[in-house]
PDB file of C-alpha atoms and ligand atoms in Angstrom:
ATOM      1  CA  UNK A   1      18.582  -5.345 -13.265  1.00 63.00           C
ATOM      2  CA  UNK A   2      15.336  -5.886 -11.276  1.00 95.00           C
ATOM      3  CA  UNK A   3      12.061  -6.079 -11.829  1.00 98.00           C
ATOM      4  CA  UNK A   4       9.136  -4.335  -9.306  1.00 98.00           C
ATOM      5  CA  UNK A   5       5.642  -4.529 -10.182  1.00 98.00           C
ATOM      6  CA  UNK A   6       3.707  -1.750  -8.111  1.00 99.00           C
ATOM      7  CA  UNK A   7      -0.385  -1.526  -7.420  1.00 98.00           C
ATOM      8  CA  UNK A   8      -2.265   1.676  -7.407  1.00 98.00           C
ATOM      9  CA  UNK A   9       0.983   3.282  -9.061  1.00 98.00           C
ATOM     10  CA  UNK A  10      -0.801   6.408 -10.763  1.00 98.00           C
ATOM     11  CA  UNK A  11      -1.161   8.486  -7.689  1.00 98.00           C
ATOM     12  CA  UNK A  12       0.707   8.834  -3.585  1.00 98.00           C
ATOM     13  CA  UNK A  13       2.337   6.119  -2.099  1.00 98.00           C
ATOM     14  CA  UNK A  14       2.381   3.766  -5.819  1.00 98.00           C
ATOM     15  CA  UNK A  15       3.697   7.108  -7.794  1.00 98.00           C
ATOM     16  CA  UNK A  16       6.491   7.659  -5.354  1.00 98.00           C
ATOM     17  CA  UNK A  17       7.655   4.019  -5.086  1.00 98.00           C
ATOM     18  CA  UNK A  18       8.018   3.967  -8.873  1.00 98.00           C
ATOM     19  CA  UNK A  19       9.445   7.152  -9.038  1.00 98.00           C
ATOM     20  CA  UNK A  20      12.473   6.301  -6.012  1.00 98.00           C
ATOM     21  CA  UNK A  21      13.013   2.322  -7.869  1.00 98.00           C
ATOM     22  CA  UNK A  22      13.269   4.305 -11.207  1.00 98.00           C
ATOM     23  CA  UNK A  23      16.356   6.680  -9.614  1.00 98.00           C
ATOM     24  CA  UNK A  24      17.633   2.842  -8.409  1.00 97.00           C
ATOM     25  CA  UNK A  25      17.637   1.773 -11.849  1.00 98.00           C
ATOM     26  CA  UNK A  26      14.528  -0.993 -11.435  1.00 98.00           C
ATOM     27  CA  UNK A  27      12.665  -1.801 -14.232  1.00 98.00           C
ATOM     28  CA  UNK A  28       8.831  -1.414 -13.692  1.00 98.00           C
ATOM     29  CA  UNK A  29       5.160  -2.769 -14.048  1.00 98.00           C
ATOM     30  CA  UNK A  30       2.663  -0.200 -13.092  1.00 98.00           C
ATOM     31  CA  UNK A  31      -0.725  -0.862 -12.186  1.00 98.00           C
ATOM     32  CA  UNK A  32      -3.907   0.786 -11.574  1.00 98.00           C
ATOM     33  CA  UNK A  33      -7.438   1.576 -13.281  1.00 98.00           C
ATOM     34  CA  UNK A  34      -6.709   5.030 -15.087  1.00 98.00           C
ATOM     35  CA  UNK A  35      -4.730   4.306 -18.649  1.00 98.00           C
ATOM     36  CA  UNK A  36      -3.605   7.877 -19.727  1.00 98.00           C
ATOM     37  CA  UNK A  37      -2.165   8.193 -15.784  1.00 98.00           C
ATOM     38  CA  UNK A  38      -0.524   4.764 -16.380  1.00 98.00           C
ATOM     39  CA  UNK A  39       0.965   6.053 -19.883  1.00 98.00           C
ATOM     40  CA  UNK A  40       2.005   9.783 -18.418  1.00 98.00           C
ATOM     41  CA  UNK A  41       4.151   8.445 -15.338  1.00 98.00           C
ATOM     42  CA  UNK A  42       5.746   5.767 -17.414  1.00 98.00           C
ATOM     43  CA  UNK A  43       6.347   7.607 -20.591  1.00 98.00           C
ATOM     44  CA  UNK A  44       8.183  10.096 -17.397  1.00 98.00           C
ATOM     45  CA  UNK A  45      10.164   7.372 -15.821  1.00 98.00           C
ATOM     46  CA  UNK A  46      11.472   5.937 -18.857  1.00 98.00           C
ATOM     47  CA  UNK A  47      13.075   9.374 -20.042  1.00 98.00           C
ATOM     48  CA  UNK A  48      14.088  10.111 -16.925  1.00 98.00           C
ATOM     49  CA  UNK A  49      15.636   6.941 -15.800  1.00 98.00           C
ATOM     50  CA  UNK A  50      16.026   5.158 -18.702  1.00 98.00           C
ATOM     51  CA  UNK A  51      14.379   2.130 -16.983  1.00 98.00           C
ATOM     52  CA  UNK A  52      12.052  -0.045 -18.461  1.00 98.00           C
ATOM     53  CA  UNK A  53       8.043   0.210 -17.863  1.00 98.00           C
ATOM     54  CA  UNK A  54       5.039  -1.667 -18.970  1.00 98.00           C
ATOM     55  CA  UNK A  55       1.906  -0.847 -17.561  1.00 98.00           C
ATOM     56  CA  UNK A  56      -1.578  -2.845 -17.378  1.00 98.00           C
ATOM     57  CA  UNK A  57      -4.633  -1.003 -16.697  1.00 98.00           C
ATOM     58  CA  UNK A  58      -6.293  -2.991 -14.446  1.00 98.00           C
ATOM     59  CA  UNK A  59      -9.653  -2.691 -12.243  1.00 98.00           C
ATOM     60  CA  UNK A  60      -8.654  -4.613  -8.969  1.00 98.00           C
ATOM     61  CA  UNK A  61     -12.133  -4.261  -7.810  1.00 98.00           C
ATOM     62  CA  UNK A  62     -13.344  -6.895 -10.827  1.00 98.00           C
ATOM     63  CA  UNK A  63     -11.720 -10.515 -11.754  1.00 98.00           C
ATOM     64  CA  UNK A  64     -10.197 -10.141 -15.061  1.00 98.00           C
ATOM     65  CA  UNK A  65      -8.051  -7.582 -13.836  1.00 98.00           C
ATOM     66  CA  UNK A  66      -7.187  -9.205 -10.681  1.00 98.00           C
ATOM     67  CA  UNK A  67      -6.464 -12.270 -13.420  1.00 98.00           C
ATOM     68  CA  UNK A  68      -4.250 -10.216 -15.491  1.00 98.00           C
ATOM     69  CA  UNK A  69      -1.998  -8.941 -13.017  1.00 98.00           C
ATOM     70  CA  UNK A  70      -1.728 -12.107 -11.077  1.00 98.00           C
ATOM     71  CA  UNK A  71      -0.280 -13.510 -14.802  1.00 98.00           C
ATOM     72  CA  UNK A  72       1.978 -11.185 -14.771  1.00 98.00           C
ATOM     73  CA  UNK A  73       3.398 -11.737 -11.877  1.00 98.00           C
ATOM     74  CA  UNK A  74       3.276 -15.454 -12.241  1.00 98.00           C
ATOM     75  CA  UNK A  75       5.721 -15.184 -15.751  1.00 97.00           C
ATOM     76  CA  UNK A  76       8.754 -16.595 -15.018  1.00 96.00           C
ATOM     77  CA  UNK A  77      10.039 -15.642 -18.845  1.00 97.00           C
ATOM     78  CA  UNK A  78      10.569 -11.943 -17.028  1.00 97.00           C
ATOM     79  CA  UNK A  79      10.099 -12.402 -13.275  1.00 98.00           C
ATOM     80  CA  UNK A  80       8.988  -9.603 -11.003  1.00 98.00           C
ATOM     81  CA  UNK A  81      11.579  -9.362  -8.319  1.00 98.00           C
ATOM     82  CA  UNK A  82      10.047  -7.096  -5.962  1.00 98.00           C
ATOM     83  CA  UNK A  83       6.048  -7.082  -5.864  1.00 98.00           C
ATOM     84  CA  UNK A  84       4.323  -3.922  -4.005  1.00 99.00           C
ATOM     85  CA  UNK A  85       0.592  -4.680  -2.741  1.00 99.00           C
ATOM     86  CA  UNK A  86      -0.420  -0.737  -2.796  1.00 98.00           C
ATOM     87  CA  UNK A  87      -3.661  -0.014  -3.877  1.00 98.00           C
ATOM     88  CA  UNK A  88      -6.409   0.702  -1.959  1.00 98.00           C
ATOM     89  CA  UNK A  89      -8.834   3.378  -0.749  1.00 96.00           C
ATOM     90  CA  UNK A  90     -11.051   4.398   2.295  1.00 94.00           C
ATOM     91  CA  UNK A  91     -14.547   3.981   3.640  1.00 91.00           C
ATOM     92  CA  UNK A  92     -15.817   6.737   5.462  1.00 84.00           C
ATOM     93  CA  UNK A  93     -19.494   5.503   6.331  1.00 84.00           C
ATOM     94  CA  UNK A  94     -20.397   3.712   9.492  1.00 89.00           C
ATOM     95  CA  UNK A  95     -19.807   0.445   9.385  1.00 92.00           C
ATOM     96  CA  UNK A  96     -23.204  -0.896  10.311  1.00 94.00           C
ATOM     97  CA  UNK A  97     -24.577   1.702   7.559  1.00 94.00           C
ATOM     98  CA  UNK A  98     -22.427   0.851   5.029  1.00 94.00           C
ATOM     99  CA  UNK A  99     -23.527  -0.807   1.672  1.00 95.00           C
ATOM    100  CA  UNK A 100     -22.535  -4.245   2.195  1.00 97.00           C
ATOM    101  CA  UNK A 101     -20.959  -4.756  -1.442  1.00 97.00           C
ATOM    102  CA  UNK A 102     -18.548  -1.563  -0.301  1.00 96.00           C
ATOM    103  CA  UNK A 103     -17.529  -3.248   2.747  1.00 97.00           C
ATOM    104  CA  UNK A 104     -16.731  -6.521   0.320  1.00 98.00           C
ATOM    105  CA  UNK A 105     -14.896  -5.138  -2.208  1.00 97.00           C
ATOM    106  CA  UNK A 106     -13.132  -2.775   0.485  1.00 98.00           C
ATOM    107  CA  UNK A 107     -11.758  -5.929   2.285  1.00 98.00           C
ATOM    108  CA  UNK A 108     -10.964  -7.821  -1.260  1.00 98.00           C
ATOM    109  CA  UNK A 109      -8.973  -4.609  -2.308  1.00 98.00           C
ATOM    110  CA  UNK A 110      -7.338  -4.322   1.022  1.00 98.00           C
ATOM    111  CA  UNK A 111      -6.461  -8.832   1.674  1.00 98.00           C
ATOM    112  CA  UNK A 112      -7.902 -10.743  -1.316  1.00 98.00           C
ATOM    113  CA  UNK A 113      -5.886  -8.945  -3.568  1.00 98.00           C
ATOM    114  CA  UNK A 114      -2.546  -8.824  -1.861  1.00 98.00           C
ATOM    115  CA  UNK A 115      -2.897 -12.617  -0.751  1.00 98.00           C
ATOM    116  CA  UNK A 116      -3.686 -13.592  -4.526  1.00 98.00           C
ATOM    117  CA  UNK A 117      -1.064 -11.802  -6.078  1.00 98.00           C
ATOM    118  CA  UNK A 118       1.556 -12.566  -2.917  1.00 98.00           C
ATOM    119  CA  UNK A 119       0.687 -16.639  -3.193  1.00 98.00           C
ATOM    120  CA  UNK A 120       1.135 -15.806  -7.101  1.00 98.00           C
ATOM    121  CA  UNK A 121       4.920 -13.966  -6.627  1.00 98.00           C
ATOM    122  CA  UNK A 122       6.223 -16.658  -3.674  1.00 98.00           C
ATOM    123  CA  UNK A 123       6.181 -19.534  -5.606  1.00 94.00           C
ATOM    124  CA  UNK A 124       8.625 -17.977  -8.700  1.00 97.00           C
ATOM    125  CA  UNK A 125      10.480 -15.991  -5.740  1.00 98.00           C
ATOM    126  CA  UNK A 126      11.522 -19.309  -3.786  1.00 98.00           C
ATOM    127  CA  UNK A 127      12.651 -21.284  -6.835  1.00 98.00           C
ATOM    128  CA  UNK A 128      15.071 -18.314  -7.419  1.00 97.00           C
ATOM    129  CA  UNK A 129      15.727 -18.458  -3.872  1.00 98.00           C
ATOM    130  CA  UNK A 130      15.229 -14.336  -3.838  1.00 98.00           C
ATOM    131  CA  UNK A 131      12.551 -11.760  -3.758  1.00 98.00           C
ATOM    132  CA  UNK A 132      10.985  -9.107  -2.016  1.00 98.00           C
ATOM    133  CA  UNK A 133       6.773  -8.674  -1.210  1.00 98.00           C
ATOM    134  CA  UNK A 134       5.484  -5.666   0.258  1.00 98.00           C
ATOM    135  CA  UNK A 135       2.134  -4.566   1.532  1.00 98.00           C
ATOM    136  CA  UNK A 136       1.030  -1.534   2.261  1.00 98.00           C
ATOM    137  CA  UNK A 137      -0.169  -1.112   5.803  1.00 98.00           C
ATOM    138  CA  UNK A 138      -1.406   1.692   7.700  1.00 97.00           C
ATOM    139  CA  UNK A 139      -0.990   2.568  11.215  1.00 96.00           C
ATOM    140  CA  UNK A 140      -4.857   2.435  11.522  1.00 95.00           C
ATOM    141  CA  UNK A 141      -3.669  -1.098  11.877  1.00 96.00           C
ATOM    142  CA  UNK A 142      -2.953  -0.682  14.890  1.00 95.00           C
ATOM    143  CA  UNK A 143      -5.825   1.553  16.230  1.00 91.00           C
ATOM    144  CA  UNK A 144      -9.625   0.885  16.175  1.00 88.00           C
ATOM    145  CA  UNK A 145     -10.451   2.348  12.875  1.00 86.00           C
ATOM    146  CA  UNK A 146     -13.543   0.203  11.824  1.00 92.00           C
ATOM    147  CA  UNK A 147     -13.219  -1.862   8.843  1.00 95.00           C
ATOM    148  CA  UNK A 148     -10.129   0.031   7.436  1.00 95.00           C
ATOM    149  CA  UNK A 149      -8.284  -0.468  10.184  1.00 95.00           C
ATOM    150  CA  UNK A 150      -9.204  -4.004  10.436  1.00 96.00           C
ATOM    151  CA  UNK A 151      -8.280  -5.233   6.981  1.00 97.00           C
ATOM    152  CA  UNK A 152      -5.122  -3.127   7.206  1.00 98.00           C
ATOM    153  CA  UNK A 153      -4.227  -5.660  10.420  1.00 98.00           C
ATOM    154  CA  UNK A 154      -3.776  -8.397   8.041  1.00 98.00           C
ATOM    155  CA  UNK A 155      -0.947  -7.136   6.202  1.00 98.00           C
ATOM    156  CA  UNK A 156       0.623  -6.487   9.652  1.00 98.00           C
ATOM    157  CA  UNK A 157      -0.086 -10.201  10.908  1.00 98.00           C
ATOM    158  CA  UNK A 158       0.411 -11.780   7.611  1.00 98.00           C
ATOM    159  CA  UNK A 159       4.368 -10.021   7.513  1.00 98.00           C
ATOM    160  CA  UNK A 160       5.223 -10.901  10.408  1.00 98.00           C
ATOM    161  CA  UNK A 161       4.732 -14.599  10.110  1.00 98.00           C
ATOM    162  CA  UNK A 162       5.621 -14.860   6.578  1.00 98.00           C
ATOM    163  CA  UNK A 163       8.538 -12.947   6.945  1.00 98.00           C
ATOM    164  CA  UNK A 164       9.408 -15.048   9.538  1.00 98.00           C
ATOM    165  CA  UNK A 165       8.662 -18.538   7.521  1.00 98.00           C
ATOM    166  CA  UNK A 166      10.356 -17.046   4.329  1.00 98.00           C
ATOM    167  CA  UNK A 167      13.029 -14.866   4.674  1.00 98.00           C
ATOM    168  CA  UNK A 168      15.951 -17.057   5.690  1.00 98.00           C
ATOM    169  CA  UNK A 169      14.611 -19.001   2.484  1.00 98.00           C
ATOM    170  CA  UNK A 170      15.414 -15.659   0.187  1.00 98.00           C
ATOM    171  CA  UNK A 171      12.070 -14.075   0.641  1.00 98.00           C
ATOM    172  CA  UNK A 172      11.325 -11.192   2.539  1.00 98.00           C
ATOM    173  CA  UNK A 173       7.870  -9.791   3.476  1.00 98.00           C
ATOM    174  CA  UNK A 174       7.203  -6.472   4.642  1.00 98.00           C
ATOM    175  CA  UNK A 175       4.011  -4.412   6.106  1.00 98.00           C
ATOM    176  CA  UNK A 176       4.616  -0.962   5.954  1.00 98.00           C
ATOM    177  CA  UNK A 177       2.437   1.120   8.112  1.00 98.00           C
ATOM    178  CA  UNK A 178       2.296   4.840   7.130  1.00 98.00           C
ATOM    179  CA  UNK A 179       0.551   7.875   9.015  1.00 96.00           C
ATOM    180  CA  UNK A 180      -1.184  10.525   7.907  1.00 95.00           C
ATOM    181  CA  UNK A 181       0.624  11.325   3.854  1.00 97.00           C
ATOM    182  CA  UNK A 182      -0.209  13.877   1.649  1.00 95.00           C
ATOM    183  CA  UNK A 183      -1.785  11.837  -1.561  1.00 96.00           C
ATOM    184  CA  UNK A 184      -5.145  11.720  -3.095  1.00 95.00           C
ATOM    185  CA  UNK A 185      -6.352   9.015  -0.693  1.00 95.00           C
ATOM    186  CA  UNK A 186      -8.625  11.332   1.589  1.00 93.00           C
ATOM    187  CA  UNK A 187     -10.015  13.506  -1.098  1.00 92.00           C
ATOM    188  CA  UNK A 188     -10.814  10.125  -2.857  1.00 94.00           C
ATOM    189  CA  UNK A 189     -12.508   9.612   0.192  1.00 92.00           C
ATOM    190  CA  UNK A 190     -14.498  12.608   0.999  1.00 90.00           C
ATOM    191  CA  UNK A 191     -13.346  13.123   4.275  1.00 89.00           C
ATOM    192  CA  UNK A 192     -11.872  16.324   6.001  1.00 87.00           C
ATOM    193  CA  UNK A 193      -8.594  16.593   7.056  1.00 89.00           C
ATOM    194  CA  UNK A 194      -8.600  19.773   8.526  1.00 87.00           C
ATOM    195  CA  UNK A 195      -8.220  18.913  12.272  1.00 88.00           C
ATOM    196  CA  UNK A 196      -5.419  16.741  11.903  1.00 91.00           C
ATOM    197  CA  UNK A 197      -2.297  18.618  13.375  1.00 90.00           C
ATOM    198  CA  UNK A 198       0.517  19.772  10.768  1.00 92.00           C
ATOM    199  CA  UNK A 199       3.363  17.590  12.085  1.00 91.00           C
ATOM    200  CA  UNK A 200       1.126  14.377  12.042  1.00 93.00           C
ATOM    201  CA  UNK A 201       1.303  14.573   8.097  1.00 96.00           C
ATOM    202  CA  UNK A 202       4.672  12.828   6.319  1.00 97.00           C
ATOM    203  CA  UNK A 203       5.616  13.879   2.839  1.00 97.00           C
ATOM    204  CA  UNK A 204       5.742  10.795   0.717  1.00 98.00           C
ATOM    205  CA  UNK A 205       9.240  11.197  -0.473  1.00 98.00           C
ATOM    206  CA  UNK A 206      10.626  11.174   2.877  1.00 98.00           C
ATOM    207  CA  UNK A 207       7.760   7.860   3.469  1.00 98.00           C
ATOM    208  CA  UNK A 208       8.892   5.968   0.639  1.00 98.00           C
ATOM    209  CA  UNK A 209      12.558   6.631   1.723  1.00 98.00           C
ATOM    210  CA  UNK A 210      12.226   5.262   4.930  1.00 98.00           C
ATOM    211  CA  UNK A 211      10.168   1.820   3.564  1.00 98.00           C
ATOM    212  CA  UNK A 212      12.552   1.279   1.455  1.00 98.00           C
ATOM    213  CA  UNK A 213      15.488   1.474   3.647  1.00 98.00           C
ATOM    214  CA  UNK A 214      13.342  -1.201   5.903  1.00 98.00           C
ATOM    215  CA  UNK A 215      12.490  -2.857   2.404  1.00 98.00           C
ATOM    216  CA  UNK A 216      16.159  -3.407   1.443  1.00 98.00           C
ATOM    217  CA  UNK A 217      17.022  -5.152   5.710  1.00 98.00           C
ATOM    218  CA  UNK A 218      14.277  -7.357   5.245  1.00 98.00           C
ATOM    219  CA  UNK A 219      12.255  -6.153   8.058  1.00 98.00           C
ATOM    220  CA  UNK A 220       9.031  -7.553   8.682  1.00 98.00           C
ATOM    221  CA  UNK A 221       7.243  -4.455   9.489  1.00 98.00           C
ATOM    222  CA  UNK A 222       8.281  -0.828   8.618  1.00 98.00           C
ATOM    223  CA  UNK A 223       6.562   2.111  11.010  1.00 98.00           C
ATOM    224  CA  UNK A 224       8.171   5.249   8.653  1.00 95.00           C
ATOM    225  CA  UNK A 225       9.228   7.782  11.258  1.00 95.00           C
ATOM    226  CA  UNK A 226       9.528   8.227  14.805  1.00 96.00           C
ATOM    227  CA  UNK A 227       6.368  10.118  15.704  1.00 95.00           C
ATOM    228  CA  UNK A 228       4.204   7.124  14.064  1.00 96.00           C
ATOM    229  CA  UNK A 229       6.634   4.779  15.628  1.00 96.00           C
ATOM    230  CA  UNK A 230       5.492   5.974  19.334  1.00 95.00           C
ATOM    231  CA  UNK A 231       2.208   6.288  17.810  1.00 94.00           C
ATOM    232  CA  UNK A 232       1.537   3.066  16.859  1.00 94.00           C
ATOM    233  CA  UNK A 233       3.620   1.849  20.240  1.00 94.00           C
ATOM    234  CA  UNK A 234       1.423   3.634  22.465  1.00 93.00           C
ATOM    235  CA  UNK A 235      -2.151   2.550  20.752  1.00 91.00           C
ATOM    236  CA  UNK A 236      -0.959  -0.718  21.653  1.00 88.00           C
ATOM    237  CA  UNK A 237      -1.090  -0.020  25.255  1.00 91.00           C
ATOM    238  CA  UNK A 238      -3.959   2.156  26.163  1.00 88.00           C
ATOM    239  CA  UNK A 239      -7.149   1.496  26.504  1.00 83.00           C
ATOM    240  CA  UNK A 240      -9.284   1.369  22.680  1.00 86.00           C
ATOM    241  CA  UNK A 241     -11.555   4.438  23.221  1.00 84.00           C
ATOM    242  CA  UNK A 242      -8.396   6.696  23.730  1.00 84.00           C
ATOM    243  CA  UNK A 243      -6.738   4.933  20.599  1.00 83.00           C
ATOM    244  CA  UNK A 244      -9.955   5.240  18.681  1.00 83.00           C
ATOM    245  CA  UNK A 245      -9.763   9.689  19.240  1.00 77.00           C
ATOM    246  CA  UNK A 246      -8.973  11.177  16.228  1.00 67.00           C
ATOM    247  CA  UNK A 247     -11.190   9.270  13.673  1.00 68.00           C
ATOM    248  CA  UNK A 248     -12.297  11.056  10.722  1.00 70.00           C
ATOM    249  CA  UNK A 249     -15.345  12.334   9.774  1.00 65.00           C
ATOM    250  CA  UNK A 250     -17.030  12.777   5.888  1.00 66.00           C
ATOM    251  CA  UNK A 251     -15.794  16.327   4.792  1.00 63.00           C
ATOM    252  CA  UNK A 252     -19.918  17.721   4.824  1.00 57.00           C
ATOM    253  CA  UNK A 253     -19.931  16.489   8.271  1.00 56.00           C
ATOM    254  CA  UNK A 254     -16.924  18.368   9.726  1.00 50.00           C
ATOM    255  CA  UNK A 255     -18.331  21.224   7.853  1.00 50.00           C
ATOM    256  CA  UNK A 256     -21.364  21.284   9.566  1.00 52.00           C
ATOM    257  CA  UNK A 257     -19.061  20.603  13.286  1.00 50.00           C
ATOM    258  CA  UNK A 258     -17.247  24.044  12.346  1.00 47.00           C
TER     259      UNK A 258
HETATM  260  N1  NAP B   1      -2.377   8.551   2.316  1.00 50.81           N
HETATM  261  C1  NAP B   1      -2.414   8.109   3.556  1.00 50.81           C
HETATM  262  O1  NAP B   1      -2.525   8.911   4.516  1.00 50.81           O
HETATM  263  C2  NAP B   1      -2.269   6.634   3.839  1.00 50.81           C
HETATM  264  C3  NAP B   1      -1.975   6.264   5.157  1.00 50.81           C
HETATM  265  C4  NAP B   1      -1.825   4.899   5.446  1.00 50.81           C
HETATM  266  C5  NAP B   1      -1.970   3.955   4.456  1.00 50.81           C
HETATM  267  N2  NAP B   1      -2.277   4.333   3.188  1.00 50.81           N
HETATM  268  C6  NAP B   1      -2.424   3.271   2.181  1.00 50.81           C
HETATM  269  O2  NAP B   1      -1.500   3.515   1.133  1.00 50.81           O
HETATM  270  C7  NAP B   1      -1.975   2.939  -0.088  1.00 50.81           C
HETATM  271  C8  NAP B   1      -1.879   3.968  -1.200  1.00 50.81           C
HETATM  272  O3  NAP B   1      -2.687   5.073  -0.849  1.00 50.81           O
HETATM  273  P1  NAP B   1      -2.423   6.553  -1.391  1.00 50.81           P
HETATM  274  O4  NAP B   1      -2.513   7.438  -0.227  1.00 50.81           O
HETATM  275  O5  NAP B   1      -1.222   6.590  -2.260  1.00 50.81           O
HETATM  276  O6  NAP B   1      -3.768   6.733  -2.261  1.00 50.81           O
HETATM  277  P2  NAP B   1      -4.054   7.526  -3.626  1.00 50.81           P
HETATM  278  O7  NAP B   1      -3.185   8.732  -3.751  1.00 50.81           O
HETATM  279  O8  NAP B   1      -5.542   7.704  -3.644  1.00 50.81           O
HETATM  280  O9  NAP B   1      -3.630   6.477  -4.760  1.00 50.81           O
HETATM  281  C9  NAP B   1      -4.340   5.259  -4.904  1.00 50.81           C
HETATM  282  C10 NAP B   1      -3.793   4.487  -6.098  1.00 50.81           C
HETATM  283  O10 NAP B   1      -4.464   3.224  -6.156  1.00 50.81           O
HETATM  284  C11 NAP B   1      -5.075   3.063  -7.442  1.00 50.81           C
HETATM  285  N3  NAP B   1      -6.307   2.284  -7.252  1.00 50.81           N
HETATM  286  C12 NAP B   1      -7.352   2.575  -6.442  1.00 50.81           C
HETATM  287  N4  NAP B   1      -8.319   1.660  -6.570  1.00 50.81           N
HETATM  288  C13 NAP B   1      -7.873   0.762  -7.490  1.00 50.81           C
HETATM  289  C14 NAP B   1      -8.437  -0.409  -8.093  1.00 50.81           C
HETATM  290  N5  NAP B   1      -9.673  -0.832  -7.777  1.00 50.81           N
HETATM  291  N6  NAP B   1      -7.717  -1.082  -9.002  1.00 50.81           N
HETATM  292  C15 NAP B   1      -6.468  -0.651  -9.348  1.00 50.81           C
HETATM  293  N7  NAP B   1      -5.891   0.441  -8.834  1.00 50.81           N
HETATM  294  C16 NAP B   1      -6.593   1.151  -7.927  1.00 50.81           C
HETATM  295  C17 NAP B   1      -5.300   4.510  -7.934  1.00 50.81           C
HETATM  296  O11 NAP B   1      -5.309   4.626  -9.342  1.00 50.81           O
HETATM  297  P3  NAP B   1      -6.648   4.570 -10.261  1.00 50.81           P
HETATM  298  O12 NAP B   1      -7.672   5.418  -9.589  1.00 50.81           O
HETATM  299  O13 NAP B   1      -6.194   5.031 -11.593  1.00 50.81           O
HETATM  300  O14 NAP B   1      -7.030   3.121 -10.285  1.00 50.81           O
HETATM  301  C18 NAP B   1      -4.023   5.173  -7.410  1.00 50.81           C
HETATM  302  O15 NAP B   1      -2.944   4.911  -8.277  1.00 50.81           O
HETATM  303  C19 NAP B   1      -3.398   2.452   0.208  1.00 50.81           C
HETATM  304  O16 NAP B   1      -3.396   1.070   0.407  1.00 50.81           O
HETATM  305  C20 NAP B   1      -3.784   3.184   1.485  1.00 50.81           C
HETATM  306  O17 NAP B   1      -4.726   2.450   2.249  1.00 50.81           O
HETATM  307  C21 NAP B   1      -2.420   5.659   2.856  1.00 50.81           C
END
């Protein structure tokens, strides 16, 4: 029996992870800021699956949650085998107009976090000489996509060399970089999604499916799908304004575009 301790696991891409290691038989640790949403999906999972699922409701934004979770995943009495780095949210103001404490705890959420709680899981992990880390990317991480987009890069660059350093040594570290998925992440954000074209957007049953398939080989970085796959090839290679098209705008402002 394993262990996977999952961030931002109320809603999206957190809900559907816990929901597809449940079917696998994985105990869990959900976390995220909203306690009755912690209680409802866990009080689901454990009739459904029988697993076992503690939650902590925890404010990632603030230190003593940050704290909490990072003790968690620190206790060797009940080790977390497989630690998912998956909360986070979007900024849809201009950078340069921005309120600079956004911007901050943006880029905490997005790095500080997942490097705390990843430096808190390795150590544990490589004594047992097994373990799995995942962060949750974006394929903004490879396109110009202001602040998001850059914090996003780190999980990228981080995977790929820690994977690297780590993985013949048990450890495997994963970036997984998702499109355009149906969760509450853009409504949470205010923006509207109304010009992005119907096939761009992956249903995050068929997302999680695919990261975890990449999860389980111990690939350093999982691109779900072959769309975003070419996507995320191609912004590579052009030229940044043409990978910057397609940025979205706050949901009054596309209003007032229509
Ligand atoms: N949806 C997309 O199109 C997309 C594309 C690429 C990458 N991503 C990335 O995928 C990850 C998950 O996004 P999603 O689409 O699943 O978003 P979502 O549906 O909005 O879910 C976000 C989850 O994170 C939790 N959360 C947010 N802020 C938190 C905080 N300060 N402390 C603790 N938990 C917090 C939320 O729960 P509470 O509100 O209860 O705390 C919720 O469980 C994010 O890192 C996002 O950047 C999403």
């Amino acid at each position: 029996m394993t262990t996977a301790l999952i961030t931002g696991a109320t809603a999206g891409i957190g809900a559907e992870f816990a929901r597809q290691l449940a079917a696998r038989g994985t105990d869990l640790v959900l976390v995220a800021r909203t306690a009755d949403r912690l209680e409802e999906v866990a009080a689901e999972l454990r009739s459904r699956h029988g697993v076992g699922v503690e939650t902590i409701a925890a404010d990632l934004f603030e230190e003593p949650g940050v704290a909490a979770v990072e003790r968690r995943v620190r206790d060797e009495a009940d080790p977390v085998d497989l630690l998912v780095n998956n909360a986070g949210h979007g900024l849809v103001t201009d950078f340069a107009a921005s309120p600079l404490d956004d911007e901050v705890r943006h880029l905490d959420l997005h790095v500080g976090v997942p490097l705390r709680l990843t430096h808190a899981a390795m150590q544990g992990m490589l004594a047992r000489g097994e373990g799995r880390i995942v962060l949750i990317s974006s394929v903004a991480a490879f396109t110009p996509r202001g602040s998001y987009g850059a914090a996003k890069a780190w999980g990228v660059s981080f995977a790929r060399w820690a994977n690297l350093r780590y993985r013949g040594l048990g450890v495997s570290v994963t970036a997984v970089a998702p499109g355009f998925t149906r969760t509450e992440f853009h409504e949470r954000m205010g923006v509207a999604t109304t010009g992005v074209p119907g096939p761009l957007w992956l249903d995050v049953r068929d997302l999680v499916r695919l990261a975890l398939r990449d999860i389980d080989r111990g690939r350093s970085v999982s691109i779900p799908t072959l769309r975003y796959k070419v996507i995320a090839g191609l912004a590579r290679v052009v030229p940044a304004r043409m990978a910057a098209a397609g940025s979205l705008a706050p949901a009054d402002r596309a209003a007032r575009r229509r």
